[in-house]
Coordinates of C-alpha atoms in Angstrom, one line a residue:
Chain A
M1 CA -78.9 24.0 -119.3
P2 CA -81.1 22.4 -122.0
S3 CA -84.6 21.1 -121.4
L4 CA -84.3 17.4 -121.8
G5 CA -88.0 16.7 -121.5
A6 CA -91.2 18.5 -120.7
D7 CA -91.0 17.5 -117.0
M8 CA -87.5 18.9 -116.5
T9 CA -87.1 22.1 -114.4
E10 CA -83.4 21.8 -113.5
G11 CA -80.4 19.7 -114.0
T12 CA -77.0 19.0 -112.3
L13 CA -73.9 19.6 -114.4
T14 CA -71.8 16.6 -113.3
E15 CA -68.9 16.8 -115.7
W16 CA -67.3 19.0 -118.3
L17 CA -65.8 17.2 -121.3
V18 CA -64.2 20.2 -122.8
H19 CA -61.8 22.9 -121.5
P20 CA -61.5 26.6 -122.2
G21 CA -59.6 26.9 -125.5
D22 CA -61.1 23.7 -127.1
V23 CA -62.7 24.2 -130.5
V24 CA -66.1 22.6 -130.7
H25 CA -68.3 21.6 -133.6
R26 CA -72.0 21.2 -134.0
G27 CA -73.1 17.9 -132.4
D28 CA -70.0 17.4 -130.2
V29 CA -70.7 16.1 -126.7
I30 CA -69.4 18.7 -124.3
A31 CA -70.8 17.9 -120.9
V32 CA -72.6 15.3 -118.8
V33 CA -75.8 16.4 -117.0
D34 CA -77.6 14.5 -114.4
T35 CA -81.4 14.7 -114.3
V36 CA -83.5 12.9 -111.8
K37 CA -83.9 10.0 -114.2
S38 CA -80.4 9.5 -115.6
A39 CA -77.2 11.0 -116.8
I40 CA -77.3 12.5 -120.3
D41 CA -74.5 13.5 -122.6
I42 CA -75.1 17.1 -123.7
E43 CA -74.2 18.3 -127.2
V44 CA -73.4 21.8 -128.4
F45 CA -75.1 23.2 -131.5
E46 CA -72.7 25.9 -132.4
E47 CA -69.2 26.0 -133.9
G48 CA -66.7 27.9 -131.8
R49 CA -64.0 27.9 -129.2
V50 CA -64.8 27.4 -125.5
E51 CA -64.1 30.7 -123.7
E52 CA -65.4 30.1 -120.2
L53 CA -67.2 27.4 -118.4
L54 CA -69.8 29.1 -116.3
V55 CA -71.1 26.3 -114.0
E56 CA -69.0 24.2 -111.7
P57 CA -69.4 20.4 -111.8
G58 CA -71.8 19.3 -109.1
T59 CA -74.0 22.4 -109.3
S60 CA -77.7 22.1 -110.0
V61 CA -79.1 24.9 -112.1
P62 CA -82.5 25.7 -113.7
V63 CA -83.3 24.9 -117.3
G64 CA -82.1 27.9 -119.4
T65 CA -79.1 28.8 -117.3
P66 CA -76.1 29.5 -119.5
L67 CA -73.5 26.8 -118.9
A68 CA -70.6 28.0 -121.0
R69 CA -69.5 30.9 -123.3
L70 CA -68.3 30.2 -126.8
A71 CA -66.5 32.5 -129.1
S72 CA -66.6 32.1 -132.9
V73 CA -63.4 30.7 -134.4
N74 CA -61.6 33.6 -136.3
G75 CA -60.3 32.9 -139.8
S76 CA -62.1 29.6 -140.0
V77 CA -61.8 28.1 -143.5
Q78 CA -65.0 26.1 -143.1
P79 CA -68.0 27.6 -144.9
E80 CA -71.0 28.4 -142.7
P81 CA -72.9 25.2 -142.5
T82 CA -76.3 25.7 -144.2
D83 CA -77.2 22.0 -144.4
P84 CA -75.5 19.9 -141.8
E85 CA -75.6 16.9 -144.1
S86 CA -73.5 18.5 -146.8
T87 CA -71.0 20.8 -145.1
E88 CA -70.1 19.1 -141.9
P89 CA -66.4 19.8 -141.1
E90 CA -65.9 16.1 -140.5
S91 CA -66.6 15.3 -144.2
P92 CA -63.4 13.7 -145.5
E93 CA -61.4 15.0 -148.4
P94 CA -61.0 12.1 -150.9
E95 CA -57.5 10.8 -150.2
T96 CA -57.0 9.1 -153.6
P97 CA -56.6 11.4 -156.7
T98 CA -59.9 11.6 -158.5
T99 CA -60.0 10.3 -162.0
V100 CA -62.1 11.7 -164.8
E101 CA -64.9 9.3 -164.1
T102 CA -65.2 9.8 -160.3
T103 CA -66.5 13.3 -160.2
R104 CA -69.2 12.6 -157.6
P105 CA -68.1 13.6 -154.2
S106 CA -68.3 10.9 -151.5
S107 CA -71.4 11.1 -149.3
P108 CA -70.8 12.8 -146.0
P109 CA -70.9 10.5 -143.1
S110 CA -74.4 9.9 -141.7
P111 CA -75.4 11.1 -138.3
V112 CA -75.2 7.5 -137.0
L113 CA -71.6 7.3 -138.2
R114 CA -70.6 10.7 -136.8
H115 CA -71.9 9.7 -133.4
L116 CA -70.1 6.3 -133.6
A117 CA -66.9 8.2 -134.5
H118 CA -67.4 10.6 -131.7
D119 CA -68.0 7.8 -129.2
R120 CA -64.8 6.1 -130.3
G121 CA -62.8 9.3 -130.3
V122 CA -62.1 9.0 -134.0
D123 CA -61.5 12.1 -136.1
L124 CA -63.5 11.4 -139.3
S125 CA -61.3 13.7 -141.4
T126 CA -58.5 11.2 -140.9
V127 CA -60.5 8.1 -141.8
Q128 CA -59.9 6.6 -145.2
G129 CA -63.2 5.7 -146.7
T130 CA -63.5 2.3 -148.4
G131 CA -67.1 2.6 -149.5
P132 CA -68.3 3.8 -153.0
D133 CA -66.5 7.1 -154.0
G134 CA -64.5 7.1 -150.9
T135 CA -67.5 7.1 -148.6
I136 CA -66.7 6.3 -145.0
T137 CA -68.4 3.1 -143.9
R138 CA -69.2 1.9 -140.4
S139 CA -66.4 -0.7 -140.6
D140 CA -63.9 2.0 -141.6
V141 CA -64.7 3.8 -138.3
E142 CA -64.6 0.7 -136.3
H143 CA -61.2 -0.3 -137.6
T144 CA -59.6 3.0 -137.0
A145 CA -57.4 2.9 -134.0
R146 CA -58.6 5.1 -131.3
P147 CA -56.0 7.8 -130.6
V148 CA -54.6 7.7 -127.1
R149 CA -56.1 10.5 -125.1
A150 CA -54.1 10.5 -121.9
D151 CA -55.8 13.6 -120.7
R152 CA -59.2 12.0 -120.5
L153 CA -60.1 8.8 -118.8
Q154 CA -62.3 6.6 -121.0
A155 CA -65.4 5.9 -118.9
S156 CA -69.1 6.1 -119.7
P157 CA -71.2 8.8 -117.9
Y158 CA -72.9 5.9 -116.0
A159 CA -69.5 4.5 -114.9
R160 CA -68.5 8.0 -113.8
R161 CA -71.7 8.4 -111.8
R162 CA -71.3 5.1 -110.1
A163 CA -67.7 6.1 -109.2
G164 CA -69.1 9.2 -107.7
E165 CA -71.8 7.3 -105.7
L166 CA -69.3 4.7 -104.5
E167 CA -66.6 7.3 -103.9
V168 CA -64.1 5.5 -106.2
D169 CA -61.3 7.5 -107.8
L170 CA -61.6 6.7 -111.5
A171 CA -57.9 7.2 -112.1
T172 CA -57.2 4.2 -109.9
V173 CA -59.6 1.8 -111.6
H174 CA -58.3 -0.7 -114.1
G175 CA -60.5 -0.5 -117.2
T176 CA -61.6 -3.7 -118.9
G177 CA -63.9 -2.0 -121.5
P178 CA -62.9 -1.2 -125.2
D179 CA -59.5 0.4 -125.3
G180 CA -59.1 0.2 -121.6
A181 CA -62.3 2.1 -120.9
V182 CA -63.5 1.9 -117.3
T183 CA -66.9 0.1 -117.1
V184 CA -69.5 0.1 -114.4
S185 CA -68.5 -3.4 -113.3
D186 CA -64.8 -2.2 -113.1
V187 CA -66.0 0.6 -110.8
E188 CA -68.1 -1.6 -108.6
A189 CA -65.3 -4.2 -108.4
A190 CA -62.9 -1.4 -107.3
A191 CA -65.4 -0.2 -104.7
G192 CA -64.4 -3.3 -102.8
P193 CA -66.1 -5.2 -99.9
A194 CA -66.1 -2.2 -97.5
P195 CA -67.4 0.9 -99.1
P196 CA -67.8 4.1 -97.1
P197 CA -71.1 4.0 -95.3
E198 CA -73.8 6.2 -96.9
P199 CA -75.4 8.3 -94.2
V200 CA -79.1 8.3 -93.6
R201 CA -80.3 7.1 -97.1
A202 CA -79.2 3.4 -97.0
P203 CA -81.7 0.9 -95.6
A204 CA -80.9 0.0 -91.9
P205 CA -78.8 -3.2 -92.1
A206 CA -79.3 -6.1 -89.8
H207 CA -75.9 -5.5 -88.2
A208 CA -74.6 -2.2 -87.0
T209 CA -71.8 -2.1 -89.6
A210 CA -71.4 -0.3 -92.9
P211 CA -74.0 -1.6 -95.5
A212 CA -72.7 -4.3 -97.8
P213 CA -72.0 -3.3 -101.4
Q214 CA -75.1 -5.1 -102.6
Q215 CA -77.4 -3.2 -100.3
E216 CA -75.8 0.1 -100.9
R217 CA -76.1 -0.3 -104.6
A218 CA -79.7 -1.4 -104.2
A219 CA -80.4 1.7 -102.2
T220 CA -79.1 4.1 -104.8
A221 CA -80.6 2.1 -107.7
A222 CA -83.9 2.0 -105.8
E223 CA -83.8 5.7 -105.3
R224 CA -83.1 6.3 -109.0
A225 CA -85.9 4.0 -109.9
A226 CA -88.3 5.8 -107.5
A227 CA -87.3 9.2 -108.8
M228 CA -87.8 8.1 -112.4
R229 CA -91.2 6.6 -111.5
N230 CA -92.2 9.9 -109.9
A231 CA -91.0 11.9 -112.9
I232 CA -92.9 9.6 -115.3
G233 CA -95.9 9.8 -113.1
D234 CA -95.9 13.6 -113.0
L235 CA -95.5 13.9 -116.8
M236 CA -98.3 11.4 -117.5
A237 CA -100.6 13.1 -115.0
R238 CA -99.9 16.4 -116.6
S239 CA -100.6 14.9 -120.1
K240 CA -103.9 13.6 -118.9
R241 CA -104.8 16.9 -117.3
E242 CA -103.9 19.1 -120.3
I243 CA -104.3 17.0 -123.4
P244 CA -107.8 16.0 -124.5
H245 CA -106.9 12.5 -125.8
Y246 CA -108.9 10.6 -128.4
Y247 CA -108.2 7.1 -129.4
L248 CA -108.3 5.1 -132.6
E249 CA -107.4 1.5 -133.4
T250 CA -106.7 -0.5 -136.5
T251 CA -105.5 -4.0 -137.3
I252 CA -102.6 -4.3 -139.7
D253 CA -101.9 -7.4 -141.7
L254 CA -98.2 -8.0 -141.5
G255 CA -98.1 -10.9 -143.9
A256 CA -96.2 -9.1 -146.7
A257 CA -93.9 -7.5 -144.2
T258 CA -93.0 -10.7 -142.4
E259 CA -92.5 -12.6 -145.7
W260 CA -90.2 -9.8 -146.9
L261 CA -88.2 -9.9 -143.7
E262 CA -87.8 -13.6 -143.8
R263 CA -86.3 -13.4 -147.3
F264 CA -84.1 -10.4 -146.3
N265 CA -82.7 -12.0 -143.2
A266 CA -82.3 -15.5 -144.6
D267 CA -78.8 -15.0 -146.0
R268 CA -77.6 -12.3 -143.8
P269 CA -75.4 -12.6 -140.7
S270 CA -77.2 -11.7 -137.5
A271 CA -75.4 -8.3 -137.3
E272 CA -77.3 -7.3 -140.5
R273 CA -80.7 -8.7 -139.8
V274 CA -83.7 -6.5 -139.5
L275 CA -86.6 -6.9 -137.0
P276 CA -90.3 -6.2 -137.6
V277 CA -90.1 -3.2 -135.3
A278 CA -87.7 -1.4 -137.7
L279 CA -90.2 -1.8 -140.6
M280 CA -93.0 -0.5 -138.3
L281 CA -90.9 2.5 -137.3
K282 CA -90.1 3.4 -140.9
A283 CA -93.8 3.1 -141.8
A284 CA -94.7 5.4 -138.9
A285 CA -92.1 7.9 -139.9
I286 CA -93.4 8.0 -143.5
A287 CA -97.0 8.5 -142.2
A288 CA -95.8 11.2 -139.8
R289 CA -94.2 13.0 -142.6
D290 CA -97.2 12.8 -145.0
V291 CA -100.2 13.2 -142.7
R292 CA -100.5 16.6 -141.0
G293 CA -101.2 17.1 -137.4
M294 CA -99.3 14.2 -135.8
N295 CA -95.7 15.3 -136.0
G296 CA -94.9 18.4 -134.0
F297 CA -95.5 20.2 -130.8
F298 CA -98.4 22.0 -129.0
V299 CA -96.8 25.1 -127.5
D300 CA -98.4 28.3 -126.3
G301 CA -101.9 27.3 -127.4
A302 CA -101.0 26.4 -130.9
F303 CA -99.7 23.4 -132.9
Q304 CA -96.2 23.9 -134.5
R305 CA -95.7 21.3 -137.2
S306 CA -92.2 19.9 -137.4
T307 CA -90.8 19.4 -140.9
S308 CA -88.3 16.9 -139.5
V309 CA -89.5 13.5 -138.2
H310 CA -87.7 12.4 -135.1
L311 CA -89.6 9.4 -133.8
G312 CA -89.3 8.9 -130.1
V313 CA -88.9 5.2 -129.3
A314 CA -90.3 4.1 -125.9
V315 CA -87.6 1.9 -124.3
S316 CA -88.2 0.1 -121.1
L317 CA -85.2 0.1 -118.8
R318 CA -84.3 -3.2 -117.2
G319 CA -84.3 -1.8 -113.6
G320 CA -87.7 -0.3 -114.1
G321 CA -88.5 3.0 -115.8
L322 CA -89.1 4.2 -119.3
V323 CA -87.4 6.6 -121.6
A324 CA -88.5 7.6 -125.2
P325 CA -85.4 9.1 -126.9
A326 CA -85.5 10.1 -130.6
I327 CA -84.0 8.5 -133.7
H328 CA -83.3 11.7 -135.7
D329 CA -84.7 12.0 -139.2
T330 CA -86.3 8.6 -139.0
D331 CA -88.1 9.1 -142.3
R332 CA -84.8 9.6 -144.2
L333 CA -83.1 6.4 -142.9
S334 CA -83.0 3.2 -144.9
V335 CA -84.4 0.3 -143.0
P336 CA -81.0 -1.3 -142.4
D337 CA -79.7 2.1 -141.1
L338 CA -82.8 2.5 -139.0
M339 CA -82.1 -0.9 -137.5
V340 CA -78.5 0.1 -136.6
A341 CA -79.7 3.3 -135.1
L342 CA -82.4 1.5 -133.1
K343 CA -79.9 -1.0 -131.7
D344 CA -77.5 1.7 -130.7
L345 CA -80.2 3.8 -129.1
V346 CA -81.6 1.0 -127.0
A347 CA -78.2 -0.1 -125.9
R348 CA -77.3 3.5 -124.8
A349 CA -80.7 4.1 -123.2
R350 CA -80.1 1.0 -121.0
A351 CA -76.5 2.0 -120.3
G352 CA -77.4 5.6 -119.4
R353 CA -75.6 7.2 -122.3
L354 CA -78.3 9.1 -124.1
R355 CA -77.7 12.5 -125.6
G356 CA -79.5 15.7 -124.9
S357 CA -80.8 16.1 -128.4
E358 CA -82.3 12.6 -128.2
M359 CA -84.2 13.6 -125.1
S360 CA -85.5 17.0 -126.4
D361 CA -86.2 16.3 -130.0
P362 CA -88.9 13.6 -130.4
T363 CA -91.7 14.9 -132.6
L364 CA -93.9 11.8 -132.3
T365 CA -93.5 8.8 -130.0
V366 CA -94.0 5.1 -130.9
T367 CA -94.5 2.6 -128.1
N368 CA -94.0 -1.0 -129.2
L369 CA -95.1 -3.6 -126.6
G370 CA -93.1 -6.4 -128.2
E371 CA -93.3 -10.2 -128.1
Q372 CA -94.4 -10.5 -124.5
G373 CA -96.7 -7.6 -124.6
A374 CA -100.5 -7.3 -124.7
E375 CA -102.3 -7.1 -128.0
A376 CA -103.0 -3.4 -127.9
V377 CA -101.8 -0.3 -126.0
H378 CA -103.8 2.8 -125.5
G379 CA -101.1 5.2 -124.4
V380 CA -100.5 8.6 -123.0
I381 CA -99.1 11.3 -125.1
Y382 CA -95.7 12.8 -124.1
P383 CA -96.2 16.6 -123.9
P384 CA -95.5 18.8 -125.9
Q385 CA -96.0 16.1 -128.6
V386 CA -99.5 15.7 -130.0
A387 CA -99.8 12.0 -130.7
L388 CA -98.6 8.5 -129.7
L389 CA -98.6 5.4 -131.9
G390 CA -99.0 2.1 -130.0
L391 CA -98.1 -1.3 -131.4
G392 CA -99.1 -4.5 -129.7
R393 CA -97.8 -8.0 -130.0
V394 CA -97.8 -9.6 -133.4
V395 CA -100.3 -12.5 -133.3
E396 CA -101.4 -15.2 -135.8
R397 CA -105.1 -14.9 -136.3
P398 CA -107.8 -15.9 -138.9
W399 CA -108.1 -13.3 -141.5
A400 CA -110.1 -12.7 -144.7
V401 CA -108.1 -12.3 -147.9
D402 CA -109.9 -12.1 -151.2
R403 CA -113.0 -13.3 -149.5
M404 CA -111.3 -16.5 -148.3
L405 CA -110.3 -17.5 -144.8
T406 CA -106.6 -17.7 -144.0
V407 CA -104.2 -17.1 -141.1
R408 CA -102.1 -14.0 -141.0
P409 CA -99.7 -12.3 -138.6
L410 CA -101.6 -9.2 -137.4
V411 CA -100.6 -6.3 -135.2
T412 CA -103.1 -3.9 -133.5
A413 CA -101.9 -0.3 -134.1
T414 CA -103.5 2.3 -131.9
L415 CA -103.3 6.1 -132.0
A416 CA -103.7 8.4 -129.1
A417 CA -104.0 12.0 -130.4
D418 CA -104.5 15.5 -129.2
H419 CA -108.1 16.7 -129.9
R420 CA -106.9 20.3 -129.9
V421 CA -104.9 19.5 -133.0
T422 CA -106.7 16.8 -134.9
D423 CA -109.9 14.7 -135.0
G424 CA -110.8 11.2 -135.9
H425 CA -110.6 11.9 -139.6
L426 CA -106.9 12.9 -139.7
G427 CA -106.1 10.3 -137.1
S428 CA -107.6 7.6 -139.3
L429 CA -105.7 8.9 -142.3
F430 CA -102.5 8.6 -140.2
L431 CA -103.2 4.9 -139.2
A432 CA -104.2 4.1 -142.8
A433 CA -100.8 5.6 -144.0
V434 CA -98.9 3.4 -141.6
N435 CA -100.9 0.4 -142.8
D436 CA -100.4 1.2 -146.5
A437 CA -96.6 1.6 -146.0
L438 CA -96.4 -1.8 -144.3
Q439 CA -98.2 -3.5 -147.3
R440 CA -95.2 -2.5 -149.5
P441 CA -92.2 -3.4 -147.3
E442 CA -89.8 -3.4 -150.3
D443 CA -90.5 0.4 -150.6
L444 CA -89.8 1.3 -147.0
Chain B
M1 CA -66.4 -26.0 -127.7
N2 CA -67.7 -28.6 -125.2
R3 CA -70.9 -28.3 -123.3
D4 CA -69.3 -26.7 -120.3
E5 CA -67.5 -24.0 -122.4
S6 CA -70.7 -23.3 -124.3
T7 CA -72.6 -23.0 -121.0
T8 CA -70.1 -20.6 -119.6
T9 CA -70.0 -18.5 -122.8
I10 CA -73.8 -18.3 -123.0
R11 CA -74.1 -17.4 -119.4
G12 CA -71.6 -14.6 -119.8
I13 CA -73.5 -13.1 -122.7
L14 CA -76.8 -13.3 -120.9
G15 CA -75.2 -11.6 -118.0
E16 CA -74.3 -8.7 -120.2
I17 CA -77.7 -8.4 -121.8
A18 CA -79.8 -9.0 -118.6
P19 CA -77.4 -8.1 -115.7
E20 CA -80.1 -8.2 -113.1
A21 CA -81.4 -11.7 -114.0
D22 CA -80.7 -14.6 -111.7
L23 CA -79.3 -17.1 -114.2
D24 CA -79.1 -19.9 -111.5
S25 CA -82.9 -19.9 -111.2
V26 CA -83.5 -20.2 -115.0
D27 CA -85.4 -23.3 -116.0
P28 CA -83.1 -24.7 -118.7
K29 CA -86.1 -26.1 -120.7
A30 CA -88.3 -23.0 -120.6
D31 CA -88.4 -20.2 -123.1
L32 CA -85.5 -17.9 -122.3
R33 CA -87.5 -14.9 -123.5
T34 CA -90.0 -15.3 -120.7
E35 CA -87.5 -16.6 -118.1
I36 CA -85.3 -13.6 -118.1
D37 CA -87.5 -11.1 -120.0
L38 CA -85.8 -10.8 -123.3
D39 CA -87.4 -8.9 -126.1
S40 CA -86.7 -9.4 -129.8
L41 CA -83.8 -6.9 -129.8
D42 CA -82.2 -8.6 -126.7
F43 CA -82.5 -12.0 -128.5
L44 CA -80.9 -10.6 -131.6
T45 CA -78.1 -9.2 -129.5
L46 CA -77.6 -12.6 -127.9
V47 CA -77.4 -14.2 -131.4
E48 CA -75.0 -11.5 -132.6
K49 CA -72.7 -11.9 -129.5
L50 CA -72.7 -15.7 -129.9
A51 CA -71.7 -15.3 -133.5
V52 CA -68.8 -13.1 -132.5
T53 CA -67.6 -15.2 -129.6
T54 CA -68.3 -18.8 -130.8
G55 CA -68.4 -18.3 -134.6
V56 CA -71.9 -19.9 -134.6
D57 CA -74.3 -17.5 -136.3
I58 CA -77.8 -18.9 -135.8
P59 CA -80.1 -18.4 -138.8
E60 CA -83.7 -17.3 -138.2
S61 CA -84.9 -20.7 -139.5
D62 CA -83.2 -22.3 -136.5
Y63 CA -84.5 -20.0 -133.8
R64 CA -87.1 -22.5 -132.8
D65 CA -84.3 -24.9 -131.7
V66 CA -82.7 -22.4 -129.4
R67 CA -85.7 -21.1 -127.4
S68 CA -84.5 -22.6 -124.2
F69 CA -81.2 -22.3 -122.4
S70 CA -80.5 -26.0 -122.9
G71 CA -81.5 -25.8 -126.5
L72 CA -79.0 -23.0 -127.0
V73 CA -76.2 -24.9 -125.3
E74 CA -76.8 -28.0 -127.4
Y75 CA -77.0 -26.0 -130.6
V76 CA -73.8 -24.1 -130.0
T77 CA -71.9 -27.1 -128.7
A78 CA -72.8 -29.1 -131.7
R79 CA -71.7 -26.4 -134.2
S80 CA -68.8 -24.7 -132.7
A81 CA -65.2 -25.7 -133.6

């Protein structure tokens, strides 16, 4: 049972997505775990064959409990992956005969593409790449017909959880999602007007009959929201108790960045447009990579610097609540790819389809208040991280440029940092690095 | 697409993006972003889904015309086939 956050002590294994005998690869989603806050897709990080599943669905176990036993696959022809980017088994063999000129191998599919392929049930080794040098593009994956998997009902973890709560048999639900997948609304429609009464926990209805579907859903959703609120509260209280926070603030002129974005987006379809937040995340990732002391974990009394930058992005959930899952290797993504990853992450966060690695891996979190937000946020660090970057609303304000008064779009960037690891000097360098990166948006 | 069709389509998309919002109580002339709490990502998703379902892909330069629900309906109605 992985730790999916500093506040997690146990989790409930709700569903296995593999069977004994299945071969699994690094990054495959193999189970769904329910935490008090939401359902999370759990990935495996070894290659092997599933030998035995050790925990029954529905069982709650402490973090660290073995969930399954894997055996290494004998006589495997794949080389031991030293760098996941270069030797992933899903990397395609070029289908067309290589001519003398095309000696460069096609780039292996990016993590974003691998996840997309996995979510769609597409085997990347069967996809014909139409990008340069046979590289597989996003559109190649999207246009690959999803193979029929009769043994597994297509339904998101959230739909499955709702089915469990409403006692609906998924096999009887007509799916209206992509490729006939069962969605949450399909499940709720199938639950019908007279669901089984939920003992004790539903609010007492005005009539002495079973609670109406609306009320029952509200009770379960309200409980979820309350449980999430408690979990967030506990984590924030712990952070305030244990981490000596210091705070810095700086105003960033986004004139160059917004002008660059306007030009970039002007002749692009909406699906390819980039938002200011993507530029700010890339700038933060670069600063996290280059300035020591902001990117890593404080564990057992010492700071462990992380060489990878996985920015946690604070996402507010529409029903209330907050999650801050990671975009892996944020510093190595191009701005358009970062935008794709961000859209995908936020959509899955709101749909309750986040992955274990996204919950456990953030090395530094960014909280962006957005267009309706206040001008600045002085946040609380998520342990075991050691810093939090806050971004307020972008506002138009008078500003001095070359000793002349003008109006510029400005954003207030704040840093909350762990005084056991850094002090104001390094914190200032970090904010200055974010600022500098945003003054050259074309280099991001 | 006539006005009714646009309205239905837009309501459908908003229902996907903001499922808990009460679309009947939205002031059609007010800024949608504050009416149903859409952030910039939500708004971009709205524009993307509209492009896919109606063929109308709203450029950034026209965003100021589609701030309100009624503005959006008028814009899509005028430009869709």
